[in-house]
Short mmCIF file of C-alpha atoms and ligand atoms in Angstrom, two decimals:
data_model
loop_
_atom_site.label_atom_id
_atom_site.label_comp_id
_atom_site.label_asym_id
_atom_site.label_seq_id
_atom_site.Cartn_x
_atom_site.Cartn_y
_atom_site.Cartn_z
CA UNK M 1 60.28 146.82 34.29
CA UNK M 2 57.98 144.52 32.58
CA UNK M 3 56.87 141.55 34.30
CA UNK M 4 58.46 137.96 34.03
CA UNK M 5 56.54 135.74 31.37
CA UNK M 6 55.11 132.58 33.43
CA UNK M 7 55.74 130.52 29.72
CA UNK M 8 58.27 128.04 30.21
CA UNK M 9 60.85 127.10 28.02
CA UNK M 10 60.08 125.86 24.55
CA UNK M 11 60.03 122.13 24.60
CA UNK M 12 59.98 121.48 28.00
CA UNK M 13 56.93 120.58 30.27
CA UNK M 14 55.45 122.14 33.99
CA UNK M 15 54.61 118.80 36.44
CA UNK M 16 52.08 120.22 38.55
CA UNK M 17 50.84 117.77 40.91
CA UNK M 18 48.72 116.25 38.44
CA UNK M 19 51.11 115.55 35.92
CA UNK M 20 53.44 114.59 38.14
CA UNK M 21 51.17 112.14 39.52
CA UNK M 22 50.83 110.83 35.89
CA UNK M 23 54.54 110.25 35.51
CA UNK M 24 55.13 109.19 38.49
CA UNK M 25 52.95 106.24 38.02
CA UNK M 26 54.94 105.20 34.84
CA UNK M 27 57.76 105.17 36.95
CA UNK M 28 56.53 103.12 39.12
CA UNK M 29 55.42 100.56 37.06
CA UNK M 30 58.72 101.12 35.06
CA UNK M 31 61.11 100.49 38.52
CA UNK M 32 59.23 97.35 39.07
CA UNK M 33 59.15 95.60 35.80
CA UNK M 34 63.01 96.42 35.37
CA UNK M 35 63.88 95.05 39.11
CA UNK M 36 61.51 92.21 38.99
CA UNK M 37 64.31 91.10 35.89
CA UNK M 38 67.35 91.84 38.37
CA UNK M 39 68.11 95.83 37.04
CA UNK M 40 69.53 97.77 39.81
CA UNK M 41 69.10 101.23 39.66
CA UNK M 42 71.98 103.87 39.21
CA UNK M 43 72.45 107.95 38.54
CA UNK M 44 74.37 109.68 36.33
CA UNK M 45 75.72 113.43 35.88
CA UNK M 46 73.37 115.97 34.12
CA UNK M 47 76.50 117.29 32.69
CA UNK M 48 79.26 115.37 30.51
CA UNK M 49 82.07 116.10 28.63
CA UNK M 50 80.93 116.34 24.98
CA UNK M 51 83.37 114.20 23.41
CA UNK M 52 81.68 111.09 24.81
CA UNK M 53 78.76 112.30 22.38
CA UNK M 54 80.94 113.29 19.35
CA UNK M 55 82.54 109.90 19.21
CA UNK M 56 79.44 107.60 18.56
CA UNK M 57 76.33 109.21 18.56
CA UNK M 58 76.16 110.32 15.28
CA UNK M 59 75.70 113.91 13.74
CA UNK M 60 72.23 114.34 14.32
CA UNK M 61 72.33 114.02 17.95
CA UNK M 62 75.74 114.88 18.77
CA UNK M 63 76.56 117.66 16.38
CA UNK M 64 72.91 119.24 15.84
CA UNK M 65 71.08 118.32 18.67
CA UNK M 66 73.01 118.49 21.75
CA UNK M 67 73.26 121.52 24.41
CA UNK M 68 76.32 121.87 24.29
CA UNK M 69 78.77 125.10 26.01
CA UNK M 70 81.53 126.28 27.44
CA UNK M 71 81.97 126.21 31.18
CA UNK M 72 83.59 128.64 33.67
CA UNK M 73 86.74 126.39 33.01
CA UNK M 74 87.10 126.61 29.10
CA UNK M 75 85.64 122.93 29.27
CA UNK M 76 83.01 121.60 26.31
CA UNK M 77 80.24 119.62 28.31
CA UNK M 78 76.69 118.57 27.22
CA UNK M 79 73.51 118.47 28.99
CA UNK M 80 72.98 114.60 28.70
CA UNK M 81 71.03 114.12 25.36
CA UNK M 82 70.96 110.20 25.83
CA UNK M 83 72.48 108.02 28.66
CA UNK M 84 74.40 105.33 26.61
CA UNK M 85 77.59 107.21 26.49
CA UNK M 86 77.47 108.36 30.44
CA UNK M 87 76.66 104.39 31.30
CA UNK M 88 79.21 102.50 29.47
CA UNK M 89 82.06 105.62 30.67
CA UNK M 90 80.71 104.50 34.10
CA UNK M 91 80.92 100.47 33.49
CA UNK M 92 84.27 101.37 31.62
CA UNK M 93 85.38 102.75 35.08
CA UNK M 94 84.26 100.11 37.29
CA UNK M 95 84.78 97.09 35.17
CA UNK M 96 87.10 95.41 37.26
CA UNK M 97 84.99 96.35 40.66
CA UNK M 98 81.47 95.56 38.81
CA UNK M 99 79.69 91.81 38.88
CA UNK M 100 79.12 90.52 35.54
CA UNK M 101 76.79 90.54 33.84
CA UNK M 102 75.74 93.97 34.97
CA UNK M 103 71.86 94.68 34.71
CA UNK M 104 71.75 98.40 35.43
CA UNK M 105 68.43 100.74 34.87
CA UNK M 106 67.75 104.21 35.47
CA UNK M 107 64.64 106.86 35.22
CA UNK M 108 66.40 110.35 34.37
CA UNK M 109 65.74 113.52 32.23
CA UNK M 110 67.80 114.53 29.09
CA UNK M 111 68.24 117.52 26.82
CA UNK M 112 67.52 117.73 22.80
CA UNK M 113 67.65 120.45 20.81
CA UNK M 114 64.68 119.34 18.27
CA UNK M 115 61.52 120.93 17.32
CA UNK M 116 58.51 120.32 19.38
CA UNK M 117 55.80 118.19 18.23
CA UNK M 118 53.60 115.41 19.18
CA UNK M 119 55.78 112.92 21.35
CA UNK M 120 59.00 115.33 20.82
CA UNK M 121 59.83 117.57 23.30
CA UNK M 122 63.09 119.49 24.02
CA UNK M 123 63.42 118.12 27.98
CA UNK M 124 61.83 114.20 28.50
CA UNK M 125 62.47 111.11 30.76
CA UNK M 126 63.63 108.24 29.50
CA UNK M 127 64.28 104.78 31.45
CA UNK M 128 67.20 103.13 30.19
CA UNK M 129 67.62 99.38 31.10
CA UNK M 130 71.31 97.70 29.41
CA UNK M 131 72.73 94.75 30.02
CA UNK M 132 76.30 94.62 29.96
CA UNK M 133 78.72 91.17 29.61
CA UNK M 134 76.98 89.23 27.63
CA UNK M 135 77.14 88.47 24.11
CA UNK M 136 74.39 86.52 21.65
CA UNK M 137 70.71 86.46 21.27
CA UNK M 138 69.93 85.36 24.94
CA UNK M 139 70.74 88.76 26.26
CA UNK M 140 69.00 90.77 23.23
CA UNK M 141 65.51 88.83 23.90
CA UNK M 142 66.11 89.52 27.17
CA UNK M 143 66.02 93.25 27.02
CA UNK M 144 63.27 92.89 23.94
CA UNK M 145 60.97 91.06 26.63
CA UNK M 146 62.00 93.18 29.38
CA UNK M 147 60.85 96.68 27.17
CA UNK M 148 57.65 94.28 26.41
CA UNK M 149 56.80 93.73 29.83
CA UNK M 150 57.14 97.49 30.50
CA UNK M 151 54.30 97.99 28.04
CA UNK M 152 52.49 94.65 29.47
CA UNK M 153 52.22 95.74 33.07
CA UNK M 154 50.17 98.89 32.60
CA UNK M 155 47.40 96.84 31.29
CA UNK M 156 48.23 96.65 27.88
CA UNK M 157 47.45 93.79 25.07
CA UNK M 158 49.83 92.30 22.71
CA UNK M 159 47.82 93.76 19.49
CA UNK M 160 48.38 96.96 20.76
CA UNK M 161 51.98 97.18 19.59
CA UNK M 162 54.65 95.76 17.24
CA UNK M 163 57.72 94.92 17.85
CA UNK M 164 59.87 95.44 15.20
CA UNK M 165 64.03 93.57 15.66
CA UNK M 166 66.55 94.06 13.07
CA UNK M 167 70.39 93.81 13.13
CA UNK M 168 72.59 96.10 12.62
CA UNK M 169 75.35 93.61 10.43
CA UNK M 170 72.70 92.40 8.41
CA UNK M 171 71.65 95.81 7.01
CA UNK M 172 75.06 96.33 6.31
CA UNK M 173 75.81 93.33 4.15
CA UNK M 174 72.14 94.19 2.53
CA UNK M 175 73.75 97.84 2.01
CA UNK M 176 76.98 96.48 0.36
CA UNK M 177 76.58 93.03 -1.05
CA UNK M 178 72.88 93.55 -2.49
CA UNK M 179 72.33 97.08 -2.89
CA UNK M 180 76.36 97.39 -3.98
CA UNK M 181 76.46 100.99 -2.35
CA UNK M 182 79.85 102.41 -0.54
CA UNK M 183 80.35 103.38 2.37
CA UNK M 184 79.07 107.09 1.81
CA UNK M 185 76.02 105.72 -0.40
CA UNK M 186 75.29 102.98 3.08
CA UNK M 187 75.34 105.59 5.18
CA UNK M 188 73.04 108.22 3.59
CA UNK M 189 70.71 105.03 2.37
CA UNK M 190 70.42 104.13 5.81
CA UNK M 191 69.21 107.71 7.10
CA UNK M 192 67.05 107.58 3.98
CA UNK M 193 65.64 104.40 5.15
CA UNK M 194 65.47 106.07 8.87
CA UNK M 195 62.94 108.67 7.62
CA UNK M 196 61.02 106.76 5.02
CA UNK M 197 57.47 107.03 6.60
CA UNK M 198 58.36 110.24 7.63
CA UNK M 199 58.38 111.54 4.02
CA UNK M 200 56.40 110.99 1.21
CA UNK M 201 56.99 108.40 -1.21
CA UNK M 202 58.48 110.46 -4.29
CA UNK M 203 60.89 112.32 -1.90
CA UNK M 204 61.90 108.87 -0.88
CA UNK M 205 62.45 107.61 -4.38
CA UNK M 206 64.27 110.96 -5.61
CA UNK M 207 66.19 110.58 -2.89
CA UNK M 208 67.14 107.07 -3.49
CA UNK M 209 68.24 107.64 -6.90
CA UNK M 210 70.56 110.16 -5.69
CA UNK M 211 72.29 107.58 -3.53
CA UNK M 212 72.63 105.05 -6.42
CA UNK M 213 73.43 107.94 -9.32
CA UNK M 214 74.65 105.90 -12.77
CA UNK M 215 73.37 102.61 -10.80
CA UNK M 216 69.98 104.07 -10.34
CA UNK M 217 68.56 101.57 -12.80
CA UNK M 218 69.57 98.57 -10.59
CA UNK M 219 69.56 99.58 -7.44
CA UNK M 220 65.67 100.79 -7.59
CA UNK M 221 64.14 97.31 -7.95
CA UNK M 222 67.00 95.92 -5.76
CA UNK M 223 65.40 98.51 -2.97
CA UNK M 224 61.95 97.91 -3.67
CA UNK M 225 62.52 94.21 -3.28
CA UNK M 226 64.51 94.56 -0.01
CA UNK M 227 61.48 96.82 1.71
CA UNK M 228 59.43 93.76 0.53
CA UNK M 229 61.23 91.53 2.45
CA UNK M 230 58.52 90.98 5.59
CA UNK M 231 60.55 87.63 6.66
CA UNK M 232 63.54 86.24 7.33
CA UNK M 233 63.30 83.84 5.40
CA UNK M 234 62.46 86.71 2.13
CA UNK M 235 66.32 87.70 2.86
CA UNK M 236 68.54 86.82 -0.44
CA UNK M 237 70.40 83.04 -0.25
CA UNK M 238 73.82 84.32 -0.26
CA UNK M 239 72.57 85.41 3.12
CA UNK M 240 71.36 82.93 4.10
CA UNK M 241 74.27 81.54 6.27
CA UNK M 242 75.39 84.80 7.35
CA UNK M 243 76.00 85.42 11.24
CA UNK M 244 73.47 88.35 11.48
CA UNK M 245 70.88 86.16 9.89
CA UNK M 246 71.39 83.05 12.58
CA UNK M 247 71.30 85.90 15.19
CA UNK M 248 68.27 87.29 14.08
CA UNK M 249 66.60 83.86 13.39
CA UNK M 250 67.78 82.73 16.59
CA UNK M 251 66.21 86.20 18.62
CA UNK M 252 62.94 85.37 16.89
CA UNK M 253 62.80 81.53 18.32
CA UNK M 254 63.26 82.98 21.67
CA UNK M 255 61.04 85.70 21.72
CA UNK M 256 58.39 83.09 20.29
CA UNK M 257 59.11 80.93 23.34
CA UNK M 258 58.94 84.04 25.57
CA UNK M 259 55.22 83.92 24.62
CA UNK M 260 56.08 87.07 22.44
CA UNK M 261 53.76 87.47 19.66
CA UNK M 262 53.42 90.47 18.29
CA UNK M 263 57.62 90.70 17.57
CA UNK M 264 58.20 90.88 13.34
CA UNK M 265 61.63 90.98 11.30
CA UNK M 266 61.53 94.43 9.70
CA UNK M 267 64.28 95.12 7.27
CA UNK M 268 63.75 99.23 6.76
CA UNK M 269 64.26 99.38 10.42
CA UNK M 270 67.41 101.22 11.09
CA UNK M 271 68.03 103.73 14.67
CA UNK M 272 69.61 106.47 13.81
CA UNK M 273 72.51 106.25 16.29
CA UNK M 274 75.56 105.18 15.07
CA UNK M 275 77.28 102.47 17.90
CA UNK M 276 74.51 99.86 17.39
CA UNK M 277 76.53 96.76 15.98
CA UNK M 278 74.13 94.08 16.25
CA UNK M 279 70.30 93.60 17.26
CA UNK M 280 68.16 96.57 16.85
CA UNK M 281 64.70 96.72 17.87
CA UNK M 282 61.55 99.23 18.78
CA UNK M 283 58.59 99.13 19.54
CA UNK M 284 55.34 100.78 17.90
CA UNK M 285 51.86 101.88 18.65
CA UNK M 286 49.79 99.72 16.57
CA UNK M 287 46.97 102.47 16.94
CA UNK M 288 45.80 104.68 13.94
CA UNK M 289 46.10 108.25 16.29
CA UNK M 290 49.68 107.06 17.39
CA UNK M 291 51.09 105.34 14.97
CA UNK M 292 54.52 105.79 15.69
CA UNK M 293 57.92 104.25 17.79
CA UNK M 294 57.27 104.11 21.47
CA UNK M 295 60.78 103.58 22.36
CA UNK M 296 63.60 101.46 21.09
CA UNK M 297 67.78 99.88 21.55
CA UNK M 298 69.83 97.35 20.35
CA UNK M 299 73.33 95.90 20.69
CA UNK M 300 76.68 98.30 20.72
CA UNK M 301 79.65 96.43 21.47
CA UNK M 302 81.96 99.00 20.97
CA UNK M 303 81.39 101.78 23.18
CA UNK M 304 82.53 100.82 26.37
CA UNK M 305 86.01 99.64 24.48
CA UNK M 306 86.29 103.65 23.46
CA UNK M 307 86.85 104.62 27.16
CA UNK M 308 90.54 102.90 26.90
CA UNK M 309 89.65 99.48 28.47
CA UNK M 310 88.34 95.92 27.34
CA UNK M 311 85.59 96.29 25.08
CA UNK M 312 81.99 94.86 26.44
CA UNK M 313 79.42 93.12 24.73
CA UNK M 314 76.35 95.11 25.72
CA UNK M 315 72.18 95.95 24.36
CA UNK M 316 69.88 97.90 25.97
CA UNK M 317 67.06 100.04 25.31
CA UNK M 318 66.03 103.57 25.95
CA UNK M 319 61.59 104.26 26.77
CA UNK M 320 60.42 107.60 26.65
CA UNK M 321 58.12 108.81 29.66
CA UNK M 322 55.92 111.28 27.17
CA UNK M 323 55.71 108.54 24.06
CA UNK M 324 54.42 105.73 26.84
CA UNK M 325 51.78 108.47 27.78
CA UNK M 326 50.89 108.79 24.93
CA UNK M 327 50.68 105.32 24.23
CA UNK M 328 48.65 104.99 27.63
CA UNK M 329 46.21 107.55 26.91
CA UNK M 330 45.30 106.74 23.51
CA UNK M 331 44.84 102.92 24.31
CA UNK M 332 42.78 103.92 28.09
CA UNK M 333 45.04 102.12 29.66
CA UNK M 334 45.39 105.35 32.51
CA UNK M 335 44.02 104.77 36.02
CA UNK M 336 42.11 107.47 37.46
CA UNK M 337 44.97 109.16 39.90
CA UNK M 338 44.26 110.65 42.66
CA UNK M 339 45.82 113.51 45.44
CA UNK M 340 48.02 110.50 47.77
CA UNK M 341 47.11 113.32 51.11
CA UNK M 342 44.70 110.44 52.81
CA UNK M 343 42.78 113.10 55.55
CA UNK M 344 42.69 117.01 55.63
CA UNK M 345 42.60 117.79 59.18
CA UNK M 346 39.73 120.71 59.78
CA UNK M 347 40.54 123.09 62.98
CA UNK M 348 36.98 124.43 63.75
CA UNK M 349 38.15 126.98 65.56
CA UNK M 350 41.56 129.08 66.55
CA UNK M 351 41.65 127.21 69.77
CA UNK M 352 41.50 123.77 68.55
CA UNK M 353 44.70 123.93 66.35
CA UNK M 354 47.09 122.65 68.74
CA UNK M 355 44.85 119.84 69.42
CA UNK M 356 44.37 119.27 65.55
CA UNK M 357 48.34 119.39 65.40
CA UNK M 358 48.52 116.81 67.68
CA UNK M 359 45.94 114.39 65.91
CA UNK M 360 48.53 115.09 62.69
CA UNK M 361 51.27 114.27 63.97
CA UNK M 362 49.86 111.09 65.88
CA UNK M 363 48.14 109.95 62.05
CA UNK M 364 51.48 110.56 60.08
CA UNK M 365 53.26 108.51 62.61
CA UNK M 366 51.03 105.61 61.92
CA UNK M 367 51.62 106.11 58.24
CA UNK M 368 48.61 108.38 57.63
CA UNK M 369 48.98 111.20 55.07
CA UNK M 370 47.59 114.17 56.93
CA UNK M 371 47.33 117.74 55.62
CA UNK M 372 47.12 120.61 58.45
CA UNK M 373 44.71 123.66 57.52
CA UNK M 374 46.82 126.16 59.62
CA UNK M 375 45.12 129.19 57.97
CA UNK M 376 42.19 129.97 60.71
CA UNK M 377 39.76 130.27 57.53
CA UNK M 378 36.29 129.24 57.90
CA UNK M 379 35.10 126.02 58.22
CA UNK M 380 33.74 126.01 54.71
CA UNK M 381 36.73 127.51 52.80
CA UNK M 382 39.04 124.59 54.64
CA UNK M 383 36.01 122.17 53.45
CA UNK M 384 36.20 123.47 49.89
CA UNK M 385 40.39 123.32 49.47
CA UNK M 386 40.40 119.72 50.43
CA UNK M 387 37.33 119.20 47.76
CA UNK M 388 39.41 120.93 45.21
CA UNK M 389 42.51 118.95 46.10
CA UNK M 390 40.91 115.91 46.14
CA UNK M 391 41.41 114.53 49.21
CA UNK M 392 38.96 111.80 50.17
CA UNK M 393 38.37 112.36 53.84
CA UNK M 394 38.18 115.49 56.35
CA UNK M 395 38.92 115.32 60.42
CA UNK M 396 37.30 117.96 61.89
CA UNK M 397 39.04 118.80 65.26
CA UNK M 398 37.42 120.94 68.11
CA UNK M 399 36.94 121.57 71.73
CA UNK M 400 35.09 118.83 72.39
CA UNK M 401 36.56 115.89 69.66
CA UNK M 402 40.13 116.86 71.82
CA UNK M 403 38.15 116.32 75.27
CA UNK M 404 36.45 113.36 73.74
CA UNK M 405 39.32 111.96 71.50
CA UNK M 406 36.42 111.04 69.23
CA UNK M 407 37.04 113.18 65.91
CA UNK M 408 34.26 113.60 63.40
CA UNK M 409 35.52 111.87 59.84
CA UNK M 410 33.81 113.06 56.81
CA UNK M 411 33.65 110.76 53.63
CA UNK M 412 34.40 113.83 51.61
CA UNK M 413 33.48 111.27 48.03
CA UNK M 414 30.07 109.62 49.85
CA UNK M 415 29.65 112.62 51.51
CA UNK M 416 29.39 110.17 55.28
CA UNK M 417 30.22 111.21 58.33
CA UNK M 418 31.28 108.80 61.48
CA UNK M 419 32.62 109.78 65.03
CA UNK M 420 35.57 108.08 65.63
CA UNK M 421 38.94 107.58 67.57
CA UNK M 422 42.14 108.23 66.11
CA UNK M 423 43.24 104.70 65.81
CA UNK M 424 40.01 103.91 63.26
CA UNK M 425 41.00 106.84 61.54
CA UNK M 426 44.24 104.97 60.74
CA UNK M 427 41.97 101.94 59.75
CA UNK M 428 39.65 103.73 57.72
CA UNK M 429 42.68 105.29 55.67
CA UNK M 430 44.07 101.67 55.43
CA UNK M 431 41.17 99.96 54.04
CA UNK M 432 40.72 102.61 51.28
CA UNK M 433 44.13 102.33 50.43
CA UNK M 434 43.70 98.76 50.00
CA UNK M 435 40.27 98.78 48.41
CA UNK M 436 41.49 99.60 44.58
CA UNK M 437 43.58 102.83 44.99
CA UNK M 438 45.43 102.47 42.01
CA UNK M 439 48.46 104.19 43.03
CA UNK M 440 48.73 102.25 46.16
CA UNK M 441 48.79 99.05 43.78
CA UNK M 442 52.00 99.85 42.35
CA UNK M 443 53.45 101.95 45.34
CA UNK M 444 57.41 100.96 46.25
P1 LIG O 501 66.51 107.03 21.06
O1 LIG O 501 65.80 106.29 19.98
O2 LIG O 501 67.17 108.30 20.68
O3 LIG O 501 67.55 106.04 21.71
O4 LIG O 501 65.48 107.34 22.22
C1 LIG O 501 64.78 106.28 22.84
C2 LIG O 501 63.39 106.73 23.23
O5 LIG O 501 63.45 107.91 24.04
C3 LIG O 501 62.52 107.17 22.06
O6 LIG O 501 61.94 106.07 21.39
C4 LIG O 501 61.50 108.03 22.77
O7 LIG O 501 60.58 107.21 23.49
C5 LIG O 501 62.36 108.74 23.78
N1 LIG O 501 62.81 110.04 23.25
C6 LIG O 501 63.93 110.30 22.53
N2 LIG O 501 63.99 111.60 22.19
C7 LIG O 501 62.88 112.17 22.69
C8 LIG O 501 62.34 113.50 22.67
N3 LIG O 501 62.98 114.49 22.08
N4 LIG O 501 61.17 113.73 23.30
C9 LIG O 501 60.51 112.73 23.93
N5 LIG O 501 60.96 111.46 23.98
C10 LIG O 501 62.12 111.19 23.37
C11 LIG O 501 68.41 106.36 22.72
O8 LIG O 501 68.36 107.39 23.35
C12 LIG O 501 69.37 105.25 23.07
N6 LIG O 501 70.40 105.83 23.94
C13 LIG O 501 68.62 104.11 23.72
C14 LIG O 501 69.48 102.98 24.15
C15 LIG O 501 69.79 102.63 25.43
N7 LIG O 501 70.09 102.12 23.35
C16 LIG O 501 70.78 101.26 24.08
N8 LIG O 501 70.63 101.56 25.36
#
């Protein structure tokens, strides 16, 4: 038999230590900007039924990209592709237990069929913050400035990103009452509009006139001057007065006040899923190598109503772990990270192991992270795997240290050495921990 192939599967991503590391520390910073607003965390199944994708996701997602099958009990499920369906099922079944408003978060993994590129992958992590209960613009500039401050807290500066906020009823009216298109031509002008800098610009415009067939002639410069429209106040009069354009106007003020700068109107901005009703916002990377969305949400009303109970007002917003890498990496905004193991504990010899045990297990129950060599190797091979794993200090542990109880500590970054009792170890570990360790910054 040939052997197994060590590739993994296309679209998905190994987390060796070091990469792990990495996301971890998004995470981090992610669990503390949502909590420090009030989000508790919650889980969901890996596995739902896939009607609760059919009925508002929209085809892309739903029909094209989900992983979808039959289990052992002739039941259609889904890997998770999103967690907006899964959340509002969950606050559809709790709604009478829950207190509102709910502010719920979580960090979890979903499953999309697309094709692999830059910032697309088939497996990813997404944290997904939603507020559910409240209506109006309060809540959506909450969960604007709450995706903002996710960005904020790694370091970042406000000219590093746009965010662009639209609403989901205003591009409506815009699709009906100023572009006069039907329901079918709204629909496939708003996908069009979805992948407009995705394509070039004569695919966009053959496209368009398509959608408007014998009213091609009008609806053109009607389009044109609608992607021109950088302001609210650019939006036709007749809609002027309209509910989404108070909404939207209102959002703005409060963002402003927020001390949000770098938020902009942005009429071509659509989401392609299909239960936003209101707000709609995401966020880009301003820079020229990333220039693309970094994660976005918006307002659905309706979807916790589809699970047979009361509908909620609800917005939220979905951040991808591998687009805020990206996002981190091109802007230098990643700390150096570092193994967490705080001492690799040296045996110099077979007899001195149970002694060097003991020193272990006294260090980890003072909260040191120790790492045992139990292999009996040389003293230089032990020396050289703590090197390689990047572990800033070595104990070594013989006949005498465990007579003594004075252990010899190496520096293993200065390249130091002290003799010292186990209790200093603990304060030497401490103080290094304290003394700019990144990860120990933003540790839970
Ligand atoms: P979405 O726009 O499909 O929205 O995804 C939100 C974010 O998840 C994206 O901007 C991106 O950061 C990340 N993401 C999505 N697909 C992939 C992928 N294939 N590879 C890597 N990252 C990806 C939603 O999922 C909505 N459910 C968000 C939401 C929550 N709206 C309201 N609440």
């Amino acid at each position: 038999m040939s052997s197994l192939s060590t590739q993994n599967y296309k679209g998905s991503r190994d987390y060796f230590p070091e990469e792990k590391r990495l996301q971890n520390y998004i995470f981090n910073v992610w669990h503390k900007t949502v909590e420090s607003f009030g989000y508790e965390e919650y889980g969901a199944p890996l596995l739902e039924p896939l009607d609760i994708y059919l009925a508002k996701s929209g085809q892309e997602l739903a029909g094209e990209q989900t992983y979808a099958f039959e289990d052992r009990g002739g039941r259609m499920v889904a890997i998770r592709p999103e967690m907006t369906p899964s959340i509002s099922r969950m606050v559809a079944a709790k709604r009478q237990e829950l207190a509102m408003p709910a502010r719920l978060y979580s960090i979890a993994n979903f499953m999309r069929y697309e094709r692999p590129q830059r910032g697309r992958e088939r497996e990813f992590w997404q944290l997904n913050a939603d507020l559910f209960g409240v209506d109006g613009a309060a809540a959506d500039a909450e969960i604007i400035e709450l995706s903002h401050a996710s960005v904020m807290n790694f370091g970042a500066k406000q000219e590093m990103f746009t965010v662009r906020v639209n609403n989901r009823q205003l591009i409506n009216r815009l699709m009906s009452q100023f572009l006069k298109l039907d329901i079918v031509g709204s629909t496939m002008m708003m996908k069009l509009l979805d992948r407009k800098n995705k394509i070039p610009a004569e695919e966009f415009k053959r496209q368009a006139i398509e959608i408007f067939g014998t009213q091609a002639s009008e609806g053109l410069p009607k389009l044109a001057k609608m992607i021109s429209m950088k302001s609210v106040d650019d939006l036709p009069s007749e809609l002027a007065n309209d509910d989404s354009v108070k909404q939207l106007r209102e959002v703005m003020k409060l963002l402003c006040q927020k001390g949000i700068e770098n938020a902009v109107f942005d009429v071509t901005l659509m989401r392609g899923l299909d239960y936003y009703t209101g707000m709609v916002f995401e966020l880009f990377d301003n820079s020229p190598e990333n220039n693309r969305a970094l994660f976005g949400g918006g307002r659905y009303d309706g979807l916790v109503g589809l699970f047979g109970v009361e509908p909620i007002s609800t917005v939220g917003v979905g951040m991808g772990a591998t687009t805020m890498q990206q996002f981190l990496e091109v802007h230098d905004l990643l700390p150096k990270l570092k193994s967490k193991t705080d001492v690799y504990i040296i045996p110099v010899s077979k007899e001195s192991l149970v002694g060097a045990d003991d020193l272990a297990r006294k260090l980890r129950n003072e909260g040191v992270r120790a790492e045992l060599d139990i292999t009996g190797r040389k003293i230089d091979k032990q020396i050289k795997a703590a090197l390689k794993k990047q572990i800033p200090f070595a104990v070594f542990v013989g006949e005498e240290e465990i007579a003594s109880g004075a252990y010899t500590v190496r520096n293993l970054v200065e390249s130091d050495e002290q003799k010292v009792g186990a209790e200093r170890i603990v304060t030497i570990v401490k103080d290094r921990r304290y003394d700019g360790d990144e990860d120990a910054l933003f540790e839970l």
